Amino acid sequence: MNQDILVVIEHLRGQVSDISYTMLAAGRELAQSTGGSVVAVLLGHNSQNLAGDLAADRVLYVDHPALADFTPEAYQKTLAGLIGENQPRAVLLGHTTIGMDVASGLSAQLGLPLVSSGRSFTADGKFISQICGGKIMAEGDLPGPTALVTMVPGGYKPEQGQSTQPPQLTEASAPALEGLRVALKQYIEPEVSDVDIAREQLLVAVGRGIQNQDNLSLAEELAEAMGGVVCASRPVVDQGWLPTSRLVGKSGKTVKPKVFLAMGISGAPEHVEAITGSDVIIAINTDPAAPIFNVAKYGTTADLFDLVPALTDQIRQAKSG
Amino acid sequence: MNIVVPVKLVPDLVEELTVDASGSALDTAWLRLIINEFDDHAIEQAILLKEQSGGQVVVVSPNAEGVEDMLFTASAKGADQLIKLNGDFEDGVNNHGLARALATLLRDLQPDLILTGVQAHNDLDGSLGPLLAQYLEMPYVGYVSGVTADSGKVVARKEYPGGLIAEMEVTLPAVLGIQAAEQPPRYVAISKVRQAMKTAAIDEQEAATLDPSGGPTVSRMYQPEATEQATMISGSEDEIAARIIDIFKESGVL
């Protein structure tokens, strides 16, 4: 048992994900309260080059062909061995499509406590998690002896976890990775769309508050009047009202327009993480407690069904006048 | 294929959430519970698989206010068997405790495939699916938005950011965490749910003593203090619209 903080680096097809740098920054804060080191854990195959800009005291690297791409089972087996050998004070994993696939399994396999949706740590080492769609924060002592924590973005800036000094790299050996029951068959590229919302300067975004598919025309008319494009949060795309190419959020696109107009979007963390690069966010939501108002620059609790037609009319008048 | 779908109810986020007098838990007195939306997608995916390749779908949920209605709705959609797990769930149990209780029950059901929501918005100790998988010694893949059955295995389409999909071949029996079904959860008319109430039976099972070890202890729960709060615009619709147009102009998009 030591006081180190292990940070499990996430990467996809040769690119380190932003959450990895965010977690390195979180790990640094936590290590200051425990008095340990920040140790980045990098699993891959011929992936040493990904360690170059990790702001860690050292990097534990495991190379194995079965780790070339993420699969939950191979990752969990490898991480279970590393955690057992190193016995750190905490292990940070992404609250992501990668980290979430292994964190709970590791907790059950190793009998170690798990905290999910961790956003930041206090100076005295308490965890702060963000739950209930961003509406509730939960705080508590970091459980022991080794706490597993899945981290959401927002608490630290990714740049805080980047370094120009390459860290010291130590290779660790992989466990036997045979007889695996999960295998990657292939990647399927996202469908090519006529519109790339990641490049648009004006986005009209709709969320659950739009209520039904027919009401989408309100957003479409506004976008057309302004020369913008309609995009959506997860519930709208899951209903099949808009294609996946228009999805903004954790499993969709990250956007950075000049103006992001959020209509009927509550502001769940999975969505918010993908819009914070916008220059100006304007939120329309009848719920004054909606978390979207914490990231928006401007907001109104007016009913979108009254406001949006008025807005479209005025823009049309301004353009024709 | 024998598919089991563990589901649970969660607070409806449309309602206002408040923290109780202890300061470390949600006030449950006025809490309205609804099905975890990802669990709703798991039910849909299970029924789609059954329609494509046969088998049966068992939906199981821990007891909570409204659980019967939720189970009968699943029956109206096509679930074959409904199970309510009774136990000390009133004060809320974490996923570690629920997964241990469900694992005992699920072993007897001998499922080929377990589909459950990839997460719930109030999870604080990880998600249910991978905990279940570990206790049942099955493989797990999460963030799945489509499943194709093959003999002795399934191909799960796992979502990555930006719309990238990884096709994962998973040996059965297995647990999958569902992000979205291949089609939106089907709508069922209330008359069909009422009919299910008359014809379908809910099998009640007793959970052993719940063991929540593995989750954190919360000492303080609170609503986030906004570090940056939006400048609120009020007035008539026309006034608000005019102000928004000014902002568009200032931002150079109009």
Coordinates of N, CA and C in Angstrom, one line a residue, chain A residues 239, chain B residues 40 44 73 76-77 183-193:
Chain A
Q239 N -34.6 9.1 -30.1 CA -35.9 9.0 -30.6 C -36.0 8.9 -32.1
Chain B
D40 N -34.9 1.4 -20.3 CA -36.0 1.3 -21.3 C -35.4 0.9 -22.6
E44 N -36.2 -2.6 -24.9 CA -36.5 -2.5 -26.4 C -35.5 -3.4 -27.2
T73 N -45.9 -2.5 -18.1 CA -45.6 -1.9 -19.4 C -44.6 -2.7 -20.2
A76 N -46.6 -5.5 -21.8 CA -47.4 -5.0 -22.9 C -46.5 -4.8 -24.1
K77 N -45.2 -4.6 -23.9 CA -44.3 -4.4 -25.0 C -43.8 -5.8 -25.6
Q183 N -33.8 0.8 -32.3 CA -34.9 1.8 -32.6 C -35.4 2.3 -31.3
P184 N -36.1 3.5 -31.3 CA -36.6 4.1 -30.0 C -37.5 3.1 -29.3
P185 N -37.5 3.1 -28.0 CA -38.4 2.3 -27.2 C -39.9 2.5 -27.7
R186 N -40.5 1.3 -28.0 CA -41.8 1.4 -28.6 C -42.9 2.0 -27.7
Y187 N -43.9 2.6 -28.3 CA -44.9 3.2 -27.5 C -46.0 2.1 -27.3
V188 N -46.5 2.0 -26.1 CA -47.7 1.1 -25.9 C -48.9 1.9 -25.4
A189 N -50.0 1.6 -25.9 CA -51.2 2.2 -25.5 C -51.5 1.8 -24.1
I190 N -52.1 2.7 -23.3 CA -52.4 2.5 -21.9 C -53.4 1.3 -21.8
S191 N -54.3 1.1 -22.9 CA -55.2 0.0 -22.8 C -54.5 -1.4 -22.9
K192 N -53.3 -1.4 -23.6 CA -52.6 -2.6 -23.6 C -51.9 -2.9 -22.3
V193 N -51.5 -1.8 -21.6 CA -50.9 -2.0 -20.3 C -51.9 -2.5 -19.3

